[in-house]
PDB file of C-alpha atoms in Angstrom:
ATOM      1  CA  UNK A   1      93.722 162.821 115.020  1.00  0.00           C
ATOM      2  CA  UNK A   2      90.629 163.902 113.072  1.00  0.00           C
ATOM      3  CA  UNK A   3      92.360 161.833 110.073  1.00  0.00           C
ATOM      4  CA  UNK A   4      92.781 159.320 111.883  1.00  0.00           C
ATOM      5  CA  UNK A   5      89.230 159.101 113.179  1.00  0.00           C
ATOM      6  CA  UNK A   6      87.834 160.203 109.398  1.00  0.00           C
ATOM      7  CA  UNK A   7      90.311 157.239 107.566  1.00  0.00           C
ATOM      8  CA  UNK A   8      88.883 154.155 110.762  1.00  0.00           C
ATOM      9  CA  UNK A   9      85.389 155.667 109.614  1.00  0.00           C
ATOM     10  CA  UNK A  10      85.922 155.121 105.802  1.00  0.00           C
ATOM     11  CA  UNK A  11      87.573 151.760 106.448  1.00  0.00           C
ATOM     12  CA  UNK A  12      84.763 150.852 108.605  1.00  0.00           C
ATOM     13  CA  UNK A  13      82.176 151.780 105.909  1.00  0.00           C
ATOM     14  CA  UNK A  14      83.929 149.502 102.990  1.00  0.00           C
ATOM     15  CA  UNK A  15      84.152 146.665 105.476  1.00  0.00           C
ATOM     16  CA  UNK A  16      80.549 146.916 105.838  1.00  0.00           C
ATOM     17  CA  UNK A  17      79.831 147.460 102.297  1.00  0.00           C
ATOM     18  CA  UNK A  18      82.103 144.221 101.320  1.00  0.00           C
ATOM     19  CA  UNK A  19      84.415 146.279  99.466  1.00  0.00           C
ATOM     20  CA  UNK A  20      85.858 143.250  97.334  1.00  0.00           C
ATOM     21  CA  UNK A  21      89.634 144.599  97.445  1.00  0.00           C
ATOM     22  CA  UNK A  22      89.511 144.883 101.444  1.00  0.00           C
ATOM     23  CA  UNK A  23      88.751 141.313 101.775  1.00  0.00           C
ATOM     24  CA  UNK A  24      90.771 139.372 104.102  1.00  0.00           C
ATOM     25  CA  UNK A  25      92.251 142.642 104.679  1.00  0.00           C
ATOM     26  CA  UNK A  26      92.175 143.352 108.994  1.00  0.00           C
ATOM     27  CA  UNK A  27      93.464 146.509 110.290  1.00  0.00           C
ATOM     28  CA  UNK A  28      93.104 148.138 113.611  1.00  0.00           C
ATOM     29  CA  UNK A  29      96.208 150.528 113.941  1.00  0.00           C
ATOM     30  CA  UNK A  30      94.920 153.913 112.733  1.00  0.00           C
ATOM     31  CA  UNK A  31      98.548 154.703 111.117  1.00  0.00           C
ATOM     32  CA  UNK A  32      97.785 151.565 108.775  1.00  0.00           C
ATOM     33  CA  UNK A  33      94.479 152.967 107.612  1.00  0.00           C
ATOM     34  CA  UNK A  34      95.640 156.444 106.817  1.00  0.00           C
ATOM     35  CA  UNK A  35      98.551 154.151 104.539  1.00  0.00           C
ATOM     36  CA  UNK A  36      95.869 152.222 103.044  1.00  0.00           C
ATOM     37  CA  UNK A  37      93.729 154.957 101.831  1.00  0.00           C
ATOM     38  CA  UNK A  38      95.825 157.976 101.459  1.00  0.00           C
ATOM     39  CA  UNK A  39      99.129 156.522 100.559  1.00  0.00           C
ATOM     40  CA  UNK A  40      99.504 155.483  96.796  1.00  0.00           C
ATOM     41  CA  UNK A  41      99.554 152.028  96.328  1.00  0.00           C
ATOM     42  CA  UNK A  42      97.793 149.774  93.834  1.00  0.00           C
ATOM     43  CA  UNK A  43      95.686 148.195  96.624  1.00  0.00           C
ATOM     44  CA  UNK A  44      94.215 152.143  96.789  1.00  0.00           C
ATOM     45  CA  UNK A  45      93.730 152.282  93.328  1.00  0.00           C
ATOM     46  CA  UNK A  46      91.557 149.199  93.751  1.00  0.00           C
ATOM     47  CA  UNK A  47      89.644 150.603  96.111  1.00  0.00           C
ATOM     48  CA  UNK A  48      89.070 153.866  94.527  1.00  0.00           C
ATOM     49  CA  UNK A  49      88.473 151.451  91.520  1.00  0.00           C
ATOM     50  CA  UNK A  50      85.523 149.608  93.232  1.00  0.00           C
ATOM     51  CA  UNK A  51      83.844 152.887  93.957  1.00  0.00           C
ATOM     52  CA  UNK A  52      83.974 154.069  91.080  1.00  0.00           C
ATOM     53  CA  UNK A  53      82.023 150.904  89.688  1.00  0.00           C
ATOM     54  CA  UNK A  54      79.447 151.055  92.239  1.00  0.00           C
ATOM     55  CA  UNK A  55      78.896 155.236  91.218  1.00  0.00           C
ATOM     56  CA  UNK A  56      78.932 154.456  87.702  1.00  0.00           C
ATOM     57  CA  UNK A  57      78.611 150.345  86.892  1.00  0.00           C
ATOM     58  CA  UNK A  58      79.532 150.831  82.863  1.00  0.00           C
ATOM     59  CA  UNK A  59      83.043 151.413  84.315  1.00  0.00           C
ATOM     60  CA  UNK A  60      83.426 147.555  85.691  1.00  0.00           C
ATOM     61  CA  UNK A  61      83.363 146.454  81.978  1.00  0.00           C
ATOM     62  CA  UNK A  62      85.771 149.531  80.694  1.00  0.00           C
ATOM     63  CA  UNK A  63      88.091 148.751  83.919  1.00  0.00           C
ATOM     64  CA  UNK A  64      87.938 145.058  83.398  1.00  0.00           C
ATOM     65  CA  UNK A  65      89.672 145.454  79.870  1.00  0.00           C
ATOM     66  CA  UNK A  66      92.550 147.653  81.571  1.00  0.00           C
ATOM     67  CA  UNK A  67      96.163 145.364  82.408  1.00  0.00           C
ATOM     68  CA  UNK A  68      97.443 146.063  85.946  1.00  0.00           C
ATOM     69  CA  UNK A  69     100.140 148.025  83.980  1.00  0.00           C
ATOM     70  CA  UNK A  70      97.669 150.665  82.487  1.00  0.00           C
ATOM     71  CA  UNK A  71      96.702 152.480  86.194  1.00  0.00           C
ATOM     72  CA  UNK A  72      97.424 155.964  84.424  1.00  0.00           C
ATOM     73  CA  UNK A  73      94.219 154.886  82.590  1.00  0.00           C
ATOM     74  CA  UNK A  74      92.535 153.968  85.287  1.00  0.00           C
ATOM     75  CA  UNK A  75      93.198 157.202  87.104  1.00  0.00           C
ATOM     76  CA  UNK A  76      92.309 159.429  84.179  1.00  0.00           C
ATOM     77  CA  UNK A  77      89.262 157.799  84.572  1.00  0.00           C
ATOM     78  CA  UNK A  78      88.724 158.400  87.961  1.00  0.00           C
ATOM     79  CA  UNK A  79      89.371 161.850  87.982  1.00  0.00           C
ATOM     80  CA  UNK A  80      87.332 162.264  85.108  1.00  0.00           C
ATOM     81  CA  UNK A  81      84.224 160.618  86.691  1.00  0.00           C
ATOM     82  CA  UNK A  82      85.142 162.711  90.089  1.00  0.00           C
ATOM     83  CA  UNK A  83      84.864 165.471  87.940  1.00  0.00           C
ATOM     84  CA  UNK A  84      81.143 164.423  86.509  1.00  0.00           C
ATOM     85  CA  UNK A  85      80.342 164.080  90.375  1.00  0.00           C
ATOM     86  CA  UNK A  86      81.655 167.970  90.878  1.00  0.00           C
ATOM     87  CA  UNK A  87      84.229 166.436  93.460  1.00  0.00           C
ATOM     88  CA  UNK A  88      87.511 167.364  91.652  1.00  0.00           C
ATOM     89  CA  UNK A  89      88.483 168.782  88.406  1.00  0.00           C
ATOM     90  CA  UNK A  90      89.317 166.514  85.484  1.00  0.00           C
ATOM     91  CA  UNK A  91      93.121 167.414  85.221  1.00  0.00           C
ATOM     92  CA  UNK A  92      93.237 166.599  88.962  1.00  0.00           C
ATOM     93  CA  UNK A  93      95.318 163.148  88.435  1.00  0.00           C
ATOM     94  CA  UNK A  94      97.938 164.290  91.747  1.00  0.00           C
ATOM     95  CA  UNK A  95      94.893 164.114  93.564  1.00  0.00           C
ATOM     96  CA  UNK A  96      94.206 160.698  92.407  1.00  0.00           C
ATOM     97  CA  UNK A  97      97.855 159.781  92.419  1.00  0.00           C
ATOM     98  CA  UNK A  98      97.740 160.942  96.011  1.00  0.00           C
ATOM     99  CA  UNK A  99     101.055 163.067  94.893  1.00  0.00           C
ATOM    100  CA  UNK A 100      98.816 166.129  96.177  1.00  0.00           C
ATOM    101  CA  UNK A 101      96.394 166.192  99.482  1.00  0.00           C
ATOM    102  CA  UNK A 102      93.436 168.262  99.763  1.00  0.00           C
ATOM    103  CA  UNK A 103      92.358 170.741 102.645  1.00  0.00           C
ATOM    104  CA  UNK A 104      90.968 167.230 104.378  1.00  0.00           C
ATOM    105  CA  UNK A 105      91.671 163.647 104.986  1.00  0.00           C
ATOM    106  CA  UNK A 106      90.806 161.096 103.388  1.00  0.00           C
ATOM    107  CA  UNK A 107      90.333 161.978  99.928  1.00  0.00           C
ATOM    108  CA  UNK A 108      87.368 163.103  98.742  1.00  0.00           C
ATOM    109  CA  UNK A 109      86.486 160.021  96.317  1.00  0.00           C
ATOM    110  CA  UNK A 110      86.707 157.690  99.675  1.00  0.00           C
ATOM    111  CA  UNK A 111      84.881 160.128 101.777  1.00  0.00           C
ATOM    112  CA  UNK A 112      82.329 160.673  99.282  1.00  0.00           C
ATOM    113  CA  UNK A 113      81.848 157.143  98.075  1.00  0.00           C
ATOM    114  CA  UNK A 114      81.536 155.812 101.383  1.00  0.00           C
ATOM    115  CA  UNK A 115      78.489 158.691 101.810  1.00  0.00           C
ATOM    116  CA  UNK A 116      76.611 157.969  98.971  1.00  0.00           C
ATOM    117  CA  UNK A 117      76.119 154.098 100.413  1.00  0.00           C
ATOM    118  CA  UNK A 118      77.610 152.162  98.045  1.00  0.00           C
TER     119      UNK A 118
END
């Protein structure tokens, strides 16, 4: 329940901040949202993607010259940038990935970038 709750908060939060990969993108059932942002998917990595960009804008360029097909990029770079922000380790890529969950739900980088007010 208190995933549930902490994933319709997040969601709610990158509605509100026009989070360009949730456009068009209307979901109510609380078993959707935990899928959308704890389930691995590309539309996560998007999202995670976005944040990042907002924390640090130089990424939008670096991201920008990625193809779709080079996401283990992208998530090195994530975790890497997590790690500048002391919210993972840099070798933390499951976490990422989403192949590993920490103590809490939603993962930290969507917690945390909906906190900072992007």
């Amino acid at each position: 329940m208190a995933a549930a709750a902490s994933a319709a908060r997040v969601y709610t939060r990158l509605r509100e901040l026009d989070c360009p990969p949730l456009r068009g993108v209307y979901l109510s059932d609380s078993d959707d949202l935990l899928r959308l942002l704890c389930a691995p998917s590309a539309h996560r990595l998007d999202i995670l993607e976005w944040i990042c960009t907002c924390v640090y804008p130089p990424f939008r360029e670096q991201f920008s010259s990625l193809k779709d097909s080079q996401s283990d990029v992208k998530i090195k770079e994530i975790a890497q940038l997590g790690s500048d922000i002391l919210l993972c380790q840099a070798d933390d890529l499951d976490l990422v990935k989403v192949t590993s969950c920490p103590t809490f739900s939603p993962p930290h980088l969507l917690v945390v970038g909906t906190r900072v007010g992007l």
